[in-house]
XYZ file of C-alpha atoms in Angstrom:
321
model
C -34.775 18.414 34.595
C -35.609 17.178 31.870
C -34.489 13.551 30.553
C -30.846 12.961 29.022
C -32.143 12.681 25.197
C -30.964 9.069 23.026
C -27.914 10.698 22.147
C -26.447 11.780 25.523
C -27.127 8.821 26.548
C -24.621 7.019 24.187
C -20.933 7.526 25.087
C -19.472 9.851 22.191
C -17.062 9.023 19.291
C -13.489 10.230 19.682
C -12.267 13.053 18.747
C -8.813 11.562 17.406
C -10.364 8.613 15.210
C -7.190 5.534 14.309
C -5.191 6.127 11.731
C -4.808 2.775 9.441
C -1.216 1.565 8.941
C -0.015 -0.673 6.216
C 3.713 -1.745 4.575
C 4.643 -2.873 0.823
C 6.575 -6.243 0.840
C 7.747 -8.281 -2.410
C 8.308 -11.722 -2.597
C 12.353 -12.733 -2.303
C 14.574 -13.918 -5.350
C 16.975 -15.299 -3.004
C 17.381 -17.882 0.193
C 19.279 -15.206 1.269
C 16.467 -12.072 0.475
C 14.201 -14.519 2.347
C 16.177 -14.503 5.370
C 16.206 -10.992 5.193
C 12.970 -10.317 4.769
C 11.761 -12.510 7.721
C 13.641 -10.368 10.039
C 11.725 -7.346 8.530
C 8.322 -9.088 8.606
C 8.996 -9.997 12.339
C 10.199 -6.157 13.551
C 7.012 -4.923 11.009
C 4.802 -7.315 13.347
C 5.496 -5.751 16.398
C 3.641 -2.747 15.056
C 0.486 -4.360 14.759
C -0.186 -2.870 11.272
C -3.663 -3.335 9.782
C -2.137 -5.468 6.732
C 0.614 -5.612 4.694
C 0.309 -5.625 0.925
C 2.280 -8.500 -1.161
C 3.263 -7.778 -4.684
C 2.095 -10.374 -6.801
C 1.895 -10.604 -10.184
C -1.031 -12.943 -12.214
C 1.791 -14.019 -14.954
C 4.747 -12.710 -13.804
C 7.894 -14.993 -12.419
C 7.042 -14.238 -8.709
C 4.135 -16.324 -8.758
C 4.886 -18.782 -6.629
C 7.123 -17.305 -4.428
C 4.289 -14.550 -3.699
C 1.347 -17.210 -3.015
C 4.063 -19.014 -0.683
C 4.623 -16.014 1.308
C 1.509 -14.776 1.448
C 0.644 -18.226 2.545
C 3.496 -18.150 5.290
C 1.985 -14.676 6.787
C -1.493 -16.358 7.251
C 0.174 -19.136 9.489
C 3.421 -18.105 11.284
C 2.492 -14.613 11.791
C -0.459 -12.156 13.114
C 0.111 -9.827 9.769
C -3.184 -9.915 7.200
C -1.960 -10.235 3.860
C -3.520 -8.155 1.215
C -2.585 -9.417 -2.101
C -1.673 -8.181 -5.418
C -3.245 -8.998 -8.473
C -2.921 -7.312 -12.348
C -5.360 -8.922 -14.773
C -3.081 -7.822 -18.612
C -2.458 -10.313 -20.525
C -4.972 -12.987 -18.587
C -8.312 -14.898 -19.269
C -11.191 -14.024 -16.663
C -10.887 -17.887 -16.265
C -7.472 -17.919 -15.427
C -7.726 -14.892 -12.908
C -10.453 -16.821 -11.195
C -9.016 -19.748 -10.545
C -6.774 -17.428 -9.015
C -8.861 -15.718 -6.831
C -9.943 -18.953 -6.053
C -6.598 -19.990 -4.854
C -5.826 -16.969 -2.906
C -8.821 -17.611 -0.765
C -8.765 -21.265 -0.362
C -5.836 -19.893 1.996
C -7.368 -17.485 3.677
C -6.344 -14.355 1.781
C -9.281 -11.713 1.905
C -7.861 -8.621 0.565
C -7.008 -8.573 -3.067
C -5.056 -5.003 -4.503
C -6.950 -5.215 -8.128
C -4.141 -3.440 -10.359
C -4.259 -3.424 -14.269
C -0.801 -4.281 -14.427
C 2.134 -3.283 -16.865
C 1.705 -3.523 -20.604
C 3.990 -6.431 -22.492
C 7.322 -4.671 -22.793
C 7.932 -6.706 -26.539
C 4.812 -5.294 -28.007
C 2.931 -9.106 -27.500
C -0.999 -8.626 -28.354
C -2.541 -10.436 -25.218
C -4.708 -13.584 -25.515
C -8.195 -13.320 -26.520
C -10.170 -12.454 -24.241
C -7.973 -10.902 -21.915
C -8.808 -8.794 -19.390
C -7.822 -5.116 -20.240
C -8.067 -2.746 -16.814
C -9.281 -2.970 -13.042
C -12.087 -2.135 -13.086
C -12.624 -5.400 -14.905
C -10.862 -7.601 -12.784
C -12.669 -5.878 -9.662
C -15.965 -7.385 -11.074
C -14.796 -10.237 -11.633
C -13.217 -10.240 -7.737
C -17.466 -9.736 -7.015
C -18.430 -12.338 -8.767
C -16.117 -15.099 -7.547
C -17.264 -13.448 -4.306
C -20.836 -13.953 -4.784
C -19.784 -17.506 -6.178
C -18.158 -17.763 -2.437
C -20.684 -16.476 -0.300
C -21.371 -19.441 1.500
C -18.001 -20.382 2.176
C -16.674 -16.822 3.058
C -19.329 -16.852 5.627
C -21.299 -14.252 4.138
C -17.862 -11.943 4.220
C -16.586 -9.429 1.735
C -13.862 -9.408 0.019
C -11.880 -6.097 0.574
C -10.923 -4.928 -2.359
C -8.219 -2.554 -2.881
C -7.042 -0.249 -6.202
C -4.140 2.376 -7.270
C -4.854 6.168 -7.331
C -2.356 8.185 -8.834
C -1.659 11.696 -7.543
C -0.016 13.070 -10.169
C -0.770 11.800 -13.882
C -0.594 7.825 -14.682
C 2.152 8.551 -17.307
C -0.249 6.537 -20.024
C -3.676 8.770 -18.985
C -3.805 12.265 -20.668
C -5.054 14.260 -17.983
C -5.031 13.992 -14.344
C -8.664 14.322 -14.952
C -8.986 11.769 -16.748
C -7.032 9.251 -14.047
C -9.639 10.570 -11.418
C -12.349 9.543 -13.775
C -11.139 6.040 -13.597
C -10.661 6.277 -9.861
C -14.243 6.810 -9.727
C -15.426 3.920 -12.359
C -13.028 1.837 -10.348
C -14.995 2.644 -7.257
C -18.336 1.695 -8.856
C -17.270 -1.601 -10.134
C -16.580 -2.679 -6.399
C -13.544 -1.182 -4.933
C -12.979 -0.047 -1.000
C -10.512 1.440 -1.483
C -7.170 3.089 -2.993
C -3.611 3.128 -2.081
C -1.484 6.207 -3.849
C 1.581 5.928 -6.139
C 4.508 7.397 -4.745
C 3.940 11.135 -4.753
C 7.249 13.916 -3.702
C 5.075 17.230 -2.685
C 2.404 17.248 -0.038
C -0.014 19.378 -2.233
C -0.056 16.652 -4.971
C -1.986 14.094 -2.389
C -3.955 17.462 -1.087
C -5.083 18.327 -4.290
C -6.284 14.386 -5.527
C -8.245 14.235 -2.465
C -9.779 17.574 -3.542
C -10.707 16.698 -6.939
C -11.825 12.924 -6.452
C -13.856 14.588 -3.866
C -15.791 16.598 -6.313
C -15.628 13.692 -8.596
C -18.098 11.779 -6.640
C -15.247 9.308 -5.008
C -16.102 8.656 -1.607
C -13.718 5.371 -1.214
C -10.888 6.124 1.321
C -7.753 7.304 -0.574
C -4.400 6.270 1.463
C -1.297 7.561 0.595
C 1.354 5.536 0.293
C 4.650 6.861 1.133
C 8.450 5.877 0.619
C 11.060 6.173 3.202
C 13.481 8.710 1.473
C 16.824 7.241 1.614
C 18.132 5.840 -1.301
C 19.061 8.482 -4.443
C 18.780 5.656 -6.299
C 15.812 4.866 -5.028
C 14.391 8.243 -5.339
C 15.784 8.621 -9.522
C 14.476 5.403 -10.931
C 10.939 5.897 -9.076
C 10.793 9.116 -10.658
C 11.620 8.132 -14.063
C 8.400 5.343 -13.697
C 6.213 7.916 -12.348
C 7.260 10.718 -14.527
C 7.322 13.246 -11.697
C 10.928 14.407 -10.302
C 11.794 14.456 -7.239
C 12.163 17.711 -5.026
C 15.859 18.837 -6.422
C 16.911 20.367 -2.678
C 16.007 16.591 -1.429
C 18.651 14.828 -3.487
C 20.341 17.552 -2.879
C 20.931 17.055 0.523
C 21.347 13.708 0.631
C 23.741 13.680 -1.832
C 25.736 16.094 0.243
C 25.316 13.949 3.336
C 28.421 12.497 4.577
C 27.541 8.934 5.476
C 24.676 6.792 5.418
C 23.465 7.366 9.331
C 23.292 11.133 8.059
C 21.367 10.496 4.905
C 19.158 8.203 7.049
C 18.245 11.091 9.157
C 17.039 13.316 6.440
C 15.495 11.363 4.334
C 13.097 9.730 7.381
C 12.606 13.462 8.369
C 11.482 14.287 4.845
C 9.362 11.006 4.634
C 8.018 12.316 8.094
C 7.071 16.152 7.056
C 5.454 14.064 3.733
C 3.331 11.487 5.376
C 1.963 14.303 8.590
C 0.976 16.668 5.701
C -0.911 14.088 4.376
C -2.591 13.301 6.957
C -3.217 17.090 8.198
C -4.397 16.794 4.402
C -7.734 13.980 5.336
C -5.649 10.838 5.014
C -7.244 7.758 6.641
C -4.288 6.481 6.877
C -0.321 5.505 5.643
C 1.148 2.780 3.752
C 4.126 2.466 3.856
C 6.724 1.102 0.758
C 9.125 -0.880 2.561
C 11.215 -2.368 -0.383
C 12.096 -5.132 1.773
C 13.873 -2.976 4.929
C 12.257 -2.364 8.054
C 14.979 0.289 9.978
C 13.929 2.982 7.429
C 10.194 2.295 7.986
C 9.959 1.673 11.455
C 12.472 5.268 11.980
C 9.435 7.104 9.880
C 6.551 5.699 12.439
C 8.605 6.417 15.442
C 8.584 10.201 14.440
C 5.288 9.431 13.199
C 3.376 8.584 16.252
C -0.243 8.361 14.913
C -2.903 8.318 16.766
C -3.097 4.225 17.775
C -2.351 4.224 20.904
C -1.970 0.640 21.714
C 0.549 0.298 18.739
C 3.393 2.201 20.988
C 3.491 -0.067 23.499
C 4.933 -2.963 20.639
C 7.775 -0.604 18.976
C 11.242 -0.600 20.021
C 12.502 3.045 20.390
C 14.601 3.982 17.149
C 17.745 4.783 19.953
C 17.286 0.903 20.826
C 17.372 -0.616 16.979
C 20.274 1.687 16.813
C 21.883 0.041 19.816
C 20.961 -3.967 18.832
C 22.214 -2.820 14.854
C 25.866 -1.299 15.998
């Protein structure tokens, strides 16, 4: 009998890999909104997500509240924040200071975004960064200067990806080239903008891999429970939501029925993305936990330790009634 090989001597990896779970939050705009948000945060915390992203504009009016929220997440919860950061209209010096501030409070993940161009057509200040890849490279330079302070650690840098053509892009192929440029600049992973058809994510994945993109591309999904929100996001993304879904939501007799319709459609979309090879699911919560948790309950992600920390949908309905 031959001795076991070194390969046989080591335990085999599980066939079922864990699936990353994350949520998006945004800073509250009022004390009442803050109270509601923290109820949501505590509910989401029980699901043990890998991280929560916090929307944040470098020159936006929510900067102070975003930093305050991120700091409270770090100090008062077990959640790991991924801080959004936009670069349009800001100089490298301004952005380096903001990155340093985030690192000083304990942030170790940044979602590097270009940001929206000024709606008034104002000309950005001289020397301002123009593209997300410029911001990624700046983050890496700041990281390099702070290597000792980070215990030789690494900042996780995420970027945006587009399952459908970016409204300002000439083509979907150009979007993939931009994603490849972000990877070359040092991006670690990408999160997609909202999409409405599973084939859009699968097609993005195929085109990106053929072009040489190797970083994980995580589908961003939103619970399809609000007609107003779906219409608005459809306008922003330049892609109309599925007409049949919109008809079913409009014909629902009440909010509970609308919730069930929207959650089922979201679960179907997320499962199709996972079947296509998605390494995780990023849920745009709009600071509301009920529909996000309903989606998570039905998804049954292959991460067994998470299920023990979730209340069932029935239990939440009972508490809410």
